CSV table of C-alpha atoms and ligand atoms in Angstrom, one decimal:
chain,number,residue,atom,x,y,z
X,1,UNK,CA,4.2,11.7,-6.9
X,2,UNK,CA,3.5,9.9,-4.1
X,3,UNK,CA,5.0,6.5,-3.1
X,4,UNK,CA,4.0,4.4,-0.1
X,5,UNK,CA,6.5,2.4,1.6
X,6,UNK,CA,5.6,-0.5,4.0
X,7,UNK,CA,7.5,-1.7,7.3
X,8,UNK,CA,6.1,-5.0,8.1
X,9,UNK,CA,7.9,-5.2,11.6
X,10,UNK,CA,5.6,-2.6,12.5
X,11,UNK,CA,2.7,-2.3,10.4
X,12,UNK,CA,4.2,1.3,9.6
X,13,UNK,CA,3.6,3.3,6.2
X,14,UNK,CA,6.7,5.4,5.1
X,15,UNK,CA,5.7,8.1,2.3
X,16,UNK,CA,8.1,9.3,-0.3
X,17,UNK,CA,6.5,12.7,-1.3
X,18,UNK,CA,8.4,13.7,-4.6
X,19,UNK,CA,8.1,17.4,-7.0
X,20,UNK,CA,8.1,15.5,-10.6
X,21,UNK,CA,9.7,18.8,-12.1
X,22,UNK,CA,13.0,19.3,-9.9
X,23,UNK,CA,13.2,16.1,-8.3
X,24,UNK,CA,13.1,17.0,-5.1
X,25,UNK,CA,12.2,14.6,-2.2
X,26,UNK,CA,10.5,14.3,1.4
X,27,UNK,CA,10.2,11.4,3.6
X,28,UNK,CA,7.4,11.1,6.5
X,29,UNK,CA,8.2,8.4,9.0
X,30,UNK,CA,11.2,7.1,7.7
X,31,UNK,CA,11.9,3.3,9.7
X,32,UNK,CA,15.6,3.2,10.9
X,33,UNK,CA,15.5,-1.0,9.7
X,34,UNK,CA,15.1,0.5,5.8
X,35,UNK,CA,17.4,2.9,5.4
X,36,UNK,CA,19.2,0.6,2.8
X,37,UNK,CA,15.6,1.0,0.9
X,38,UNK,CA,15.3,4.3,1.2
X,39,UNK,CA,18.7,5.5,0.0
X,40,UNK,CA,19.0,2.8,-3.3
X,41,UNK,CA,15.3,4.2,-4.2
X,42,UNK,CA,16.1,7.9,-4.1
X,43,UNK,CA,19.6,6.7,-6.5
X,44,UNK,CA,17.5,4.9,-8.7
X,45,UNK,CA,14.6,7.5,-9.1
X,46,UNK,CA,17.8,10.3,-8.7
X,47,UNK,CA,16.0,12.3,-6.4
X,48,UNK,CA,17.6,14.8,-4.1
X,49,UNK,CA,15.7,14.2,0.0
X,50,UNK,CA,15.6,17.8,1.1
X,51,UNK,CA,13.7,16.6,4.6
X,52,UNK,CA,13.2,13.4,6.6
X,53,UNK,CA,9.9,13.9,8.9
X,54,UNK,CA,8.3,12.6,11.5
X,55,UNK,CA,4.9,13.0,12.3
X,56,UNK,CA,5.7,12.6,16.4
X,57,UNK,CA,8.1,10.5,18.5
X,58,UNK,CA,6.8,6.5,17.7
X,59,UNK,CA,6.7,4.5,20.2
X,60,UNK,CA,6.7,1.1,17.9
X,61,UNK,CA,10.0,1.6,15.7
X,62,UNK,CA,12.9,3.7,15.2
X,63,UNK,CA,13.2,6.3,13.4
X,64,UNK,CA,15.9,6.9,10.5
X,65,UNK,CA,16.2,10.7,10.2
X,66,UNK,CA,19.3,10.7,12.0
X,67,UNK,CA,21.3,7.9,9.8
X,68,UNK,CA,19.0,10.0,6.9
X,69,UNK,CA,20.7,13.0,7.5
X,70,UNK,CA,23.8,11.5,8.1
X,71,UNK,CA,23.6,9.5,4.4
X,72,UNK,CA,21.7,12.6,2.4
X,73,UNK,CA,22.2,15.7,3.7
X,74,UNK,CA,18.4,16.3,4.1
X,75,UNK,CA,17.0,18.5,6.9
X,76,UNK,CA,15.2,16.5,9.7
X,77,UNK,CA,12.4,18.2,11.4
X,78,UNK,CA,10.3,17.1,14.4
X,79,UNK,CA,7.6,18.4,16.2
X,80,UNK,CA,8.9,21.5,18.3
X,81,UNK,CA,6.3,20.4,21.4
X,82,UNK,CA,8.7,17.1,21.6
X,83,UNK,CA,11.6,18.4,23.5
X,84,UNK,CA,13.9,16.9,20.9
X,85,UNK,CA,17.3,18.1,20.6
X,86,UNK,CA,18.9,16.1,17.3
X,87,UNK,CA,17.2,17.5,14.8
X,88,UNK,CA,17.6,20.5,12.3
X,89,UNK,CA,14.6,21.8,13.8
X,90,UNK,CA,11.0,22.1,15.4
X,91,UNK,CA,7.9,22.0,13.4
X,92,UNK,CA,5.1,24.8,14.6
X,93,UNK,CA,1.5,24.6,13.8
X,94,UNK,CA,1.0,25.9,10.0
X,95,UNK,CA,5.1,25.8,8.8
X,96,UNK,CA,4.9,25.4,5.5
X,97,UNK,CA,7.9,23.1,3.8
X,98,UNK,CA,9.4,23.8,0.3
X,99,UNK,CA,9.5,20.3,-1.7
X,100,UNK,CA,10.3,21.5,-4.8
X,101,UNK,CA,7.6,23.0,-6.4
X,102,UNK,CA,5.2,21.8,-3.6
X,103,UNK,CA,4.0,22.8,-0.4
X,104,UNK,CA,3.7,20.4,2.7
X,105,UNK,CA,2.1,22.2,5.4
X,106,UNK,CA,2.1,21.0,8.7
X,107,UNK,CA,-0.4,20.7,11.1
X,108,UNK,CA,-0.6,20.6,15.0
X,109,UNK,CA,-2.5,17.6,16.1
X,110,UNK,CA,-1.9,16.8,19.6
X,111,UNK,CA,-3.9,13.8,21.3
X,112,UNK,CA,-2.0,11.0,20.6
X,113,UNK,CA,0.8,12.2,21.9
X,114,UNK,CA,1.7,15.7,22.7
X,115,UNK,CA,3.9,16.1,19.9
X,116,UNK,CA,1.6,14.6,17.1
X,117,UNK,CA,1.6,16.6,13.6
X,118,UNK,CA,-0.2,15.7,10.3
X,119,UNK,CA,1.1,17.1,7.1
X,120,UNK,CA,-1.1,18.2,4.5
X,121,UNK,CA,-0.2,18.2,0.4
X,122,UNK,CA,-2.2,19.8,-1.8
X,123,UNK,CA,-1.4,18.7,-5.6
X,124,UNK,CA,-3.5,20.4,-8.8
X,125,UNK,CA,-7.3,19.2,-7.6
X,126,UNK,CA,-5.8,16.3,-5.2
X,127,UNK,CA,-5.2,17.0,-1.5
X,128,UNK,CA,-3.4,14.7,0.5
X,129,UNK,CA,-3.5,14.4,4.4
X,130,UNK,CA,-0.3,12.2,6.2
X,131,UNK,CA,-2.5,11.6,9.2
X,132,UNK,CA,0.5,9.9,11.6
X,133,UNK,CA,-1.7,7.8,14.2
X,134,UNK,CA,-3.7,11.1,14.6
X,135,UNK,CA,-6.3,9.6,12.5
X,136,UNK,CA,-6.6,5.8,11.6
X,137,UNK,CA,-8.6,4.3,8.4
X,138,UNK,CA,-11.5,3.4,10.7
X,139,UNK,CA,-9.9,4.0,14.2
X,140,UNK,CA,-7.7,6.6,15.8
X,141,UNK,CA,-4.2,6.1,17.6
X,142,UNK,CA,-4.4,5.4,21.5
X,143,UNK,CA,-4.2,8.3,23.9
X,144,UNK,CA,-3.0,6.2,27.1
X,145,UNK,CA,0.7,7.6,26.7
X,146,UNK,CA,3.6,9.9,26.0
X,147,UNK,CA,1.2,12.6,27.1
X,148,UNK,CA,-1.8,11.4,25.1
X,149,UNK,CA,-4.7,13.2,25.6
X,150,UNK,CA,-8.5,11.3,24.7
X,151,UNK,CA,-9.9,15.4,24.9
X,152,UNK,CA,-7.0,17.0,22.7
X,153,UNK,CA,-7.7,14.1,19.9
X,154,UNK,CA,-11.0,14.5,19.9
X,155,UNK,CA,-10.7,18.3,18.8
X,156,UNK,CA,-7.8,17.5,16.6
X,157,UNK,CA,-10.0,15.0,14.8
X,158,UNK,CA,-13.0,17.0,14.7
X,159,UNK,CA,-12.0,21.0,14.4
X,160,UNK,CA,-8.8,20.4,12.5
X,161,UNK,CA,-8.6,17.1,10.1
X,162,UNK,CA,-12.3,16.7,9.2
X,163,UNK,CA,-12.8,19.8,8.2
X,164,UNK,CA,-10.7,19.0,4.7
X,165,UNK,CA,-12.7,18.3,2.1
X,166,UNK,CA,-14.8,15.1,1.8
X,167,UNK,CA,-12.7,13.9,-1.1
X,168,UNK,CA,-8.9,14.6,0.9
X,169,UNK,CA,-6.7,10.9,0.5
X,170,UNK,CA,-5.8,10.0,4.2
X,171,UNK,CA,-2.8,8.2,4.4
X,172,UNK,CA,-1.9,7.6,8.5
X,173,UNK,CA,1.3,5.8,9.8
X,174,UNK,CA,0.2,2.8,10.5
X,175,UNK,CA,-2.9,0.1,9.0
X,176,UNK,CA,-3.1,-3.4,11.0
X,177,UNK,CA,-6.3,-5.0,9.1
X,178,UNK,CA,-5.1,-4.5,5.1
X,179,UNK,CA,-6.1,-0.9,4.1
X,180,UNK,CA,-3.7,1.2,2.4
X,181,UNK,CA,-5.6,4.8,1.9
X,182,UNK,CA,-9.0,6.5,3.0
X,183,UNK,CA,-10.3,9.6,2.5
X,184,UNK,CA,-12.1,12.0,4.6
X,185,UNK,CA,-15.7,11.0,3.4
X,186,UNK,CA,-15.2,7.7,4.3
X,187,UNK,CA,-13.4,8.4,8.0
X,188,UNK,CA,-16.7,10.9,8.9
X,189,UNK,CA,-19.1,8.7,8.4
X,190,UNK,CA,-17.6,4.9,8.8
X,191,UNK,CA,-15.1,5.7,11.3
X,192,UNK,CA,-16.4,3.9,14.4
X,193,UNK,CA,-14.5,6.4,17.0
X,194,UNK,CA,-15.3,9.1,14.6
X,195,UNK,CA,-18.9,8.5,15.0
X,196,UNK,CA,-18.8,9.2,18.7
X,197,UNK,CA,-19.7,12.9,18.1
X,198,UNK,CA,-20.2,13.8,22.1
X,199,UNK,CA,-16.8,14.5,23.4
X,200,UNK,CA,-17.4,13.0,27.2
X,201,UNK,CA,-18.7,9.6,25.5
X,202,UNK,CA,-15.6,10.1,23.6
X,203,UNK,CA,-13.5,10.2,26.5
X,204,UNK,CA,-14.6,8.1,28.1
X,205,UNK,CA,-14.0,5.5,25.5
X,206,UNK,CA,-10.8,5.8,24.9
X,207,UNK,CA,-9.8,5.4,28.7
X,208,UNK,CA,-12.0,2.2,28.9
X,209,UNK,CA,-10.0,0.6,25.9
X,210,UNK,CA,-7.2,-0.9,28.2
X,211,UNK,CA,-4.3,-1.6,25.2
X,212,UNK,CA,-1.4,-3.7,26.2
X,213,UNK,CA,1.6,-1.7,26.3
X,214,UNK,CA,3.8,-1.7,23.1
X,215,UNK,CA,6.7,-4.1,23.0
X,216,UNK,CA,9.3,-1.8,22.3
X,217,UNK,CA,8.5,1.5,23.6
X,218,UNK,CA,11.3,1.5,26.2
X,219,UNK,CA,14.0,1.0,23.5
X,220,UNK,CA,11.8,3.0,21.0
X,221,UNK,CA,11.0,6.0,22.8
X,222,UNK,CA,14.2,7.3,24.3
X,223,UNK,CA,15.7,6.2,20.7
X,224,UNK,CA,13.7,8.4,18.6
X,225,UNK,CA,14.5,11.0,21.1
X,226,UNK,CA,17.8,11.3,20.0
X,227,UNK,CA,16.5,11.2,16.4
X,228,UNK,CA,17.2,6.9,16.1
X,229,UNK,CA,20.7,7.1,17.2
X,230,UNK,CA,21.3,3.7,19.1
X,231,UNK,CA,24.1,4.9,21.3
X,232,UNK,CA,21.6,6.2,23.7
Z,1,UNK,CA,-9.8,5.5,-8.7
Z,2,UNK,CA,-7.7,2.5,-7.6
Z,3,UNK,CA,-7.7,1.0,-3.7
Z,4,UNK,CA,-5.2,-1.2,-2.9
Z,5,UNK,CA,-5.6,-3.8,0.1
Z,6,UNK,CA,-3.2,-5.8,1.6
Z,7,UNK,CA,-3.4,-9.4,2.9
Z,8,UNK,CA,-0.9,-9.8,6.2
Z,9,UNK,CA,-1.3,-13.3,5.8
Z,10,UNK,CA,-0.1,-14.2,2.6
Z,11,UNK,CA,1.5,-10.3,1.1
Z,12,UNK,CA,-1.3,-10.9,-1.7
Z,13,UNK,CA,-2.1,-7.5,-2.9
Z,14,UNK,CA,-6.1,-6.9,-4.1
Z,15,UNK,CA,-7.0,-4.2,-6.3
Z,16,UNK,CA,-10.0,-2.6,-6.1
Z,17,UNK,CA,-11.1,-0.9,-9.1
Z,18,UNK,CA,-13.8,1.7,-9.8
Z,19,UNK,CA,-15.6,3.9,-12.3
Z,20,UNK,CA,-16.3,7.0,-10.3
Z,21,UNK,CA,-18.9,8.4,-12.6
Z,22,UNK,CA,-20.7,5.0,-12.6
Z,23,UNK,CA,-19.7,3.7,-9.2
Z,24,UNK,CA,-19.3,0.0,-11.3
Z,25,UNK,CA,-16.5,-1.4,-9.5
Z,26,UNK,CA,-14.0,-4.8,-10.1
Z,27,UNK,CA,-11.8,-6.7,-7.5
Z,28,UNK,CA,-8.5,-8.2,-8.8
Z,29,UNK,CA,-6.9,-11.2,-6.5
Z,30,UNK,CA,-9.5,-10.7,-3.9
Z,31,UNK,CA,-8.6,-12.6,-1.0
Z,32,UNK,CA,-11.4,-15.3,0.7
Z,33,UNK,CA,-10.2,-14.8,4.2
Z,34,UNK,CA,-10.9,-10.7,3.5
Z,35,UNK,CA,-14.7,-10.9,2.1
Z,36,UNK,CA,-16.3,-9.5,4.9
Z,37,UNK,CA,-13.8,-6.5,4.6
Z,38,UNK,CA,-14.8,-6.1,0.9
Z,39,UNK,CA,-18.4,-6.3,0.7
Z,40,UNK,CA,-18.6,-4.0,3.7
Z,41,UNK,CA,-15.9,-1.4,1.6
Z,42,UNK,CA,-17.9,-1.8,-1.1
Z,43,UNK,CA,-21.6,-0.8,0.6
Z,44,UNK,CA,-19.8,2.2,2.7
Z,45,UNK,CA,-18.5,3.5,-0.9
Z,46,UNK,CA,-21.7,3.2,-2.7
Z,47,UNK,CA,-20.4,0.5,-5.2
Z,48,UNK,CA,-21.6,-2.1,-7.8
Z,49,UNK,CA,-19.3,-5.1,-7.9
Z,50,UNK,CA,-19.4,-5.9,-11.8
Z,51,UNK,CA,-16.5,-8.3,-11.7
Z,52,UNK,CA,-14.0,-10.1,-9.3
Z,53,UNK,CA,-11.4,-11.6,-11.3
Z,54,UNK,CA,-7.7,-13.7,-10.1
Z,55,UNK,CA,-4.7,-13.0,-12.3
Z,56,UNK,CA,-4.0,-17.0,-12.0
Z,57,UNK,CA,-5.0,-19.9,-9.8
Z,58,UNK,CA,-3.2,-19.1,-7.2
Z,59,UNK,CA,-0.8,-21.5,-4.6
Z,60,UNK,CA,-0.6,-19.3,-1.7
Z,61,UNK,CA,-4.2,-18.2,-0.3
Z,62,UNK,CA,-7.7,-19.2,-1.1
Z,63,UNK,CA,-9.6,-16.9,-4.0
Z,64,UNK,CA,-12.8,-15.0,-3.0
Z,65,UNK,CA,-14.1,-15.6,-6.2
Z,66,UNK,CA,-16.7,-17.7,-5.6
Z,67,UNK,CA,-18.0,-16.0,-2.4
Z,68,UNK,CA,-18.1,-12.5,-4.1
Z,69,UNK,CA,-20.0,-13.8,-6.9
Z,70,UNK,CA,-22.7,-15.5,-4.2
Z,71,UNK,CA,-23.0,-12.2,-2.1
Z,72,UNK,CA,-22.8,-9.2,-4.7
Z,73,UNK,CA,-24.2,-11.4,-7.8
Z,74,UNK,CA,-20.9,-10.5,-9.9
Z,75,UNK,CA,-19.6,-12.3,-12.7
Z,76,UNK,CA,-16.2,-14.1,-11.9
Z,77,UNK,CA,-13.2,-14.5,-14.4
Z,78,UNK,CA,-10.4,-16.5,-14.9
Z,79,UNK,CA,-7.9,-17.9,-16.8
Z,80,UNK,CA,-9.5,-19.6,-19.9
Z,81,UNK,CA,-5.8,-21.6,-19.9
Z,82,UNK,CA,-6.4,-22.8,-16.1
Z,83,UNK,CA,-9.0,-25.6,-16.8
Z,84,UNK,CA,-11.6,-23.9,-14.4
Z,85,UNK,CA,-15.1,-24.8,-14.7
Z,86,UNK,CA,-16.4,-22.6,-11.2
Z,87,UNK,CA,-16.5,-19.0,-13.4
Z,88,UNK,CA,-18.5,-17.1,-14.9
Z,89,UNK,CA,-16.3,-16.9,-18.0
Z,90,UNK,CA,-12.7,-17.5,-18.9
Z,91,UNK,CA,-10.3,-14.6,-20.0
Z,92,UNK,CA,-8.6,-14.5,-23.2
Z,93,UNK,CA,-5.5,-12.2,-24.5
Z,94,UNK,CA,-6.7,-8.7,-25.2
Z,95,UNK,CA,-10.2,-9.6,-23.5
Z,96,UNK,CA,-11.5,-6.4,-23.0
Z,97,UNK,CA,-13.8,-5.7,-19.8
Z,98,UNK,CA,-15.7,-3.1,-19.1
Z,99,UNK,CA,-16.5,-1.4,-15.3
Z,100,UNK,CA,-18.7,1.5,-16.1
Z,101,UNK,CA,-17.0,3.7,-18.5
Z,102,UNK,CA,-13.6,2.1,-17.4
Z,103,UNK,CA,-11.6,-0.3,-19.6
Z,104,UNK,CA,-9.4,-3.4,-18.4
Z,105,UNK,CA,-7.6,-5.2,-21.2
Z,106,UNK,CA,-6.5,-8.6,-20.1
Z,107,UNK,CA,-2.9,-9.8,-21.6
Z,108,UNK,CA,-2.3,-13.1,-21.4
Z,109,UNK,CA,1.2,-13.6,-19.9
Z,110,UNK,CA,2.3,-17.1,-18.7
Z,111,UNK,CA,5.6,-18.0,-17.6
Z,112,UNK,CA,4.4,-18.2,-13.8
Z,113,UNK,CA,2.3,-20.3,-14.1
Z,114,UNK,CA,0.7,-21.6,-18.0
Z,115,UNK,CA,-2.6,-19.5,-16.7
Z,116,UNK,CA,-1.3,-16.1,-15.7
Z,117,UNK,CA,-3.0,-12.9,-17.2
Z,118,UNK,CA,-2.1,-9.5,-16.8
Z,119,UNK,CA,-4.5,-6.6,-16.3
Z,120,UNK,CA,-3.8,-3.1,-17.9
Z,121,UNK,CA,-6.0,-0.1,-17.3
Z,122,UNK,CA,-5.5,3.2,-18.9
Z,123,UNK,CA,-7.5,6.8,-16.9
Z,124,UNK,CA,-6.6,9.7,-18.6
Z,125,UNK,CA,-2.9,10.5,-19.5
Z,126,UNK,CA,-2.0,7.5,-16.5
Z,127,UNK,CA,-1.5,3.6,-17.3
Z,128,UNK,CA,-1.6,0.8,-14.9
Z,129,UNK,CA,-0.7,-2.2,-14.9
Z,130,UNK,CA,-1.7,-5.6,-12.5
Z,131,UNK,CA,0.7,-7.7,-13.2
Z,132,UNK,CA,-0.3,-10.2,-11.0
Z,133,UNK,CA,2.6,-12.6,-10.1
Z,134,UNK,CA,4.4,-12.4,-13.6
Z,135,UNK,CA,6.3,-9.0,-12.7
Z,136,UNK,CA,7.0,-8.3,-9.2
Z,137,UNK,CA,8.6,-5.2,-7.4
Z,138,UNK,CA,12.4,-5.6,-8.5
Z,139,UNK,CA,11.5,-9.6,-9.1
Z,140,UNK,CA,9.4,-11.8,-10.5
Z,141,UNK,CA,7.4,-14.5,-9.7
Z,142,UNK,CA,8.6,-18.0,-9.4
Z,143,UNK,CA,8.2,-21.3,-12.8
Z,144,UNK,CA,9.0,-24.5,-11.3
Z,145,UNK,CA,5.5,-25.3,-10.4
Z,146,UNK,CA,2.0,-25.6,-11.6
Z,147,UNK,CA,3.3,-25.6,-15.8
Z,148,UNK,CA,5.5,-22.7,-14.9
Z,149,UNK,CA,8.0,-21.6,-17.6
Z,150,UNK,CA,11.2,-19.3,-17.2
Z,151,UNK,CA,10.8,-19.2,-21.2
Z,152,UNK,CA,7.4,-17.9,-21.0
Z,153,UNK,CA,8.2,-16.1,-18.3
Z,154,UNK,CA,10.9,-14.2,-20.2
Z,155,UNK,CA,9.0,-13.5,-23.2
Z,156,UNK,CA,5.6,-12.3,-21.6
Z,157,UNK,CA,7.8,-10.0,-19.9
Z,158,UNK,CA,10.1,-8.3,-22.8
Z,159,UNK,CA,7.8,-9.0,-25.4
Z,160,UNK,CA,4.4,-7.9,-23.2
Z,161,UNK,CA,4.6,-5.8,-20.3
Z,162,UNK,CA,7.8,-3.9,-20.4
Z,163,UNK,CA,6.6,-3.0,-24.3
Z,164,UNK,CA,4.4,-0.7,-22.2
Z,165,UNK,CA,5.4,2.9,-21.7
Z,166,UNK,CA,8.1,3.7,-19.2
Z,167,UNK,CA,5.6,5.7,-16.6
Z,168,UNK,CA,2.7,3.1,-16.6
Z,169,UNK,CA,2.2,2.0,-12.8
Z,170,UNK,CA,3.1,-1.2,-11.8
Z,171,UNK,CA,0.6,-3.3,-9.5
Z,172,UNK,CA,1.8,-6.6,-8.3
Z,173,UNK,CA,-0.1,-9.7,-6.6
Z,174,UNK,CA,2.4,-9.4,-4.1
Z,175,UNK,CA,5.3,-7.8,-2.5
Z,176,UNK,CA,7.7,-9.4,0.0
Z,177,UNK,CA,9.9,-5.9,0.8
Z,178,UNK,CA,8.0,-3.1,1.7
Z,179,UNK,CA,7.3,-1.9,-1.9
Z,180,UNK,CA,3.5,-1.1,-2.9
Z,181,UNK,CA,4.1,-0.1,-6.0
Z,182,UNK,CA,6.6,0.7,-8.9
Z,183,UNK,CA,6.9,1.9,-12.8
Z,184,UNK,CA,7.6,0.0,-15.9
Z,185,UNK,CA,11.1,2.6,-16.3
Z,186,UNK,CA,12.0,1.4,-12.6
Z,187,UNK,CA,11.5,-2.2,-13.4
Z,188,UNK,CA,13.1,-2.5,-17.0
Z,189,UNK,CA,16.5,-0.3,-15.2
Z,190,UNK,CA,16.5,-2.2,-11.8
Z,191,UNK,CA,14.6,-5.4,-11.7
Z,192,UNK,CA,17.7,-7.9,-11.2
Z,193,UNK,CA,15.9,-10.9,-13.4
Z,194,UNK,CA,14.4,-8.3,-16.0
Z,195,UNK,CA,18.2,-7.2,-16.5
Z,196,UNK,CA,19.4,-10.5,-17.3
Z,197,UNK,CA,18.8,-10.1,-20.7
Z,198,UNK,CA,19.8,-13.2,-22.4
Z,199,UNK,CA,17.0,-15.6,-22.3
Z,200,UNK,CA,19.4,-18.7,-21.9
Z,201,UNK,CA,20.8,-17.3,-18.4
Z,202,UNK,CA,17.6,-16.2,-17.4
Z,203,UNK,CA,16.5,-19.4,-18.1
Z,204,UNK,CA,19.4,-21.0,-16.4
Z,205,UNK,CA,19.0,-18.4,-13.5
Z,206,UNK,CA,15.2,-19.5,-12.7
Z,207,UNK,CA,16.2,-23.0,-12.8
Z,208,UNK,CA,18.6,-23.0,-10.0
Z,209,UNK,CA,16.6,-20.8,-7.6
Z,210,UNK,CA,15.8,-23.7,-5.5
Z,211,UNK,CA,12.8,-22.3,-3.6
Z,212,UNK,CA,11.4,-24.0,-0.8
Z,213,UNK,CA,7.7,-25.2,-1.7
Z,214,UNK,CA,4.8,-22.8,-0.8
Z,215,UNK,CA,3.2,-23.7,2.6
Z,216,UNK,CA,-0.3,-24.1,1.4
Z,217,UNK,CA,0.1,-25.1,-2.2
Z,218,UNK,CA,-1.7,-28.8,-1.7
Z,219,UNK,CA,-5.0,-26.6,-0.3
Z,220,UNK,CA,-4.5,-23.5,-1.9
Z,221,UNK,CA,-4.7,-24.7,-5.5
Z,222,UNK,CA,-7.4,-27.4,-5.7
Z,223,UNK,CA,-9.4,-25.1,-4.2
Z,224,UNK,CA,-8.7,-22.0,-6.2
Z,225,UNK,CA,-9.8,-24.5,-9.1
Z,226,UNK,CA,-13.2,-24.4,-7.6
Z,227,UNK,CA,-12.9,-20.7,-7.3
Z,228,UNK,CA,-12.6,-20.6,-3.2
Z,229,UNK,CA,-15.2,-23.5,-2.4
Z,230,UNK,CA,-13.8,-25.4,0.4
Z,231,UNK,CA,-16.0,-28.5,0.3
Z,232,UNK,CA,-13.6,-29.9,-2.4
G,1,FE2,FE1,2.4,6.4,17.5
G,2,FE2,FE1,1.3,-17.1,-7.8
C-alpha cells in the first residue's frame, strides 16, 4: 500500500510505503512539522517504520528522520553524494531496501542537486517511481543551487527515469498547481521541459528561468544536514 | 483508474474517474476555478467526459458543473434533494451510473447538508468510496447550515457508509490535515465523531461546535444552485 501524505507549508508530498503481509513501513520525505502525524498513523495502522528516506537535502522544509529515528527506531538513510554525517547511512546508485516483502530500489539522479535520488517500487504489475523534485508532474525541480546541474538533470530525466515503462505512477516531492500523481506516459509527452529533447536548448533554459531564492533555505539547508536536528 | 486533484484554494478534493478499456471518464466536485486544468488533463489522456457530478451544493468554492457540461458536452448531476434546476438530471439513492464498463452507485447520505450523496465504486477485489463532505479524514463535515442535521448525519454514517467493508478506500471532498486518503476500518477505529457512538451526544457534540461561518458561503451557494454560472 501506498499512502500520500501532504505538507501544506511546503507544498511537499510525504509517502508511506507499507508490505500489507508483515507490516512493515518506509517513509520518503518525512516533514519535521508532522512528526506527531506520522507516529499516531503508524500506531493506528500498527506498522513497524524500518527506514525514514530522503530523496536529497530540501531546501524548503525540514526534515524528520532524525526525531524519526529517535521516536521509532527506523534506519535513516540519505544520499551518500550529500556529505551528511547523522544518518544510519548513504544510499549508492542501485541499493536495494528490504520493506518487508518489497523492494525499494534506489536510484541516482543528480541535477537538482548533487545528492538527488528517486526510489523505485515495483508491486505485482504496478511500478511506482518517488521522483523527489528530480522530475515534476509537468515540470522539473530548479538546478540554480546546492550543486544543481541543468546538464546532469537532463540525463537523469532522459537516460534514467523515462526509460520506465509508459504506464510507471510518478509520485515527486512536491505539486504547486493541484496534481497528486502522473505517470511516465503523460511526463514524455506533456511535460513542457520534457519536451525540450536537445540538451543545449535545455540548458540553456533552465539558466534563463531566474527563480527567487527559497524562503527558508538558510535555516533549511544546514538543518537537514544534520538530519532536522534544530540545535545546529 | 482514479486521479485525485487538489484545490489549494479551498482543500476541495476532485476525483477524476475513468474506465480504462473505454477511456469514458466522470469528474466528482470538480472545481470552476480548475477547468482549464481539467479539460486540458482530459485531452492529454485521451478521455470522454460522460459525467461531472458535485456530492452537494457546495458553500466553499464555485462548481464547474456548468462549464464542463458547455466545453465537453457532458451530462451534469446533482442532488435531486437540492432544488437545482441547472442539471442535467438529479441523483437519487442507489442511482446507478455508468462510465464505460465502470459502475458508480450514488447513496444518498444527508446530515451535511439535506442534499449530500455519497459515491461508491467497486474495480475488482477494491471499493471506494467519495464521501464527499459527509465523512471526512478522522472528522466529518459540519450541520448547522444549509438544512444540515447531526441526526442525519449520524445515521447516514452508521447506518450507510461505515456498513461498507472495513478495506474500502475512503475519498473525501476535502481534507484540512495533510491526509489524502483513508479506509472505512481507520475511520470506524479512529474518527473522533464516528466513535461517539451515542446519537444524543453526537448530536449534542455537533451542536456546540461553534464554527465560524464559511468565507464565501453568500457567493458560493447561490451560485452552485445554478451549477457555477456567475451571472446570478
Ligand atoms: Fe528540492
Ligand atoms: Fe460542504
Amino acid at each position: 500500500m501506498i499512502r500520500q501524505l501532504y505538507d501544506r507549508d511546503s507544498y511537499t508530498y510525504t509517502y508511506l510505503l507499507v508490505c500489507d503481509k508483515t507490516g512493515q513501513a518506509a517513509l520518503i520525505d518525512p516533514v519535521k512539522d508532522n512528526v506527531t502525524q506520522y507516529v499516531q498513523l503508524l500506531k493506528e495502522l500498527n506498522l513497524k517504520l524500518v527506514y525514514a528516506l530522503d530523496t536529497h537535502i530540501h531546501a524548503d522544509h525540514i526534515t524528520a528522520l532524525s526525531v524519526l529515528r529517535k521516536a521509532t527506531g527506523c534506519s535513516t538513510l540519505v544520499s551518500s553524494q550529500g556529505k551528511v554525517n547523522c544518518a544510519s547511512g548513504g544510499l549508492t546508485n542501485n541499493a536495494c531496501l528490504t520493506i518487508g516483502l518489497l523492494s525499494l530500489r534506489a536510484i541516482y539522479t543528480p541535477g537538482h542537486t548533487d545528492d538527488s535520488y528517486s526510489f523505485y517500487l515495483q508491486e505485482g504489475a504496478n511500478g511506482y517511481l518517488f521522483t523527489g523534485d528530480t522530475l515534476l508532474i509537468r515540470g522539473t525541480g530548479r538546478t540554480d543551487f546546492q550543486n544543481g546541474s541543468a546538464s546532469d538533470l537532463y540525463e537523469s530525466l532522459h537516460n534514467k527515469l523515462l526509460q520506465y515503462p509508459d504506464n510507471t505512477i510518478v509520485y515527486p516531492a512536491h505539486d504547486y498547481n493541484g496534481f497528486t500523481q502522473s505517470t511516465i506516459f503523460e511526463e514524455k509527452y506533456f511535460n513542457p521541459r520534457v519536451k525540450i529533447k536537445d540538451k543545449g536548448a535545455f540548458i540553456q533554459f533552465m539558466a534563463e528561468l531566474n527563480l527567487p531564492k527559497p524562503k527558508h533555505i538558510e535555516i533549511a539547508v544546514p538543518a537537514n544536514q544534520q538530519c532536522g536536528e534544530l540545535d545546529v
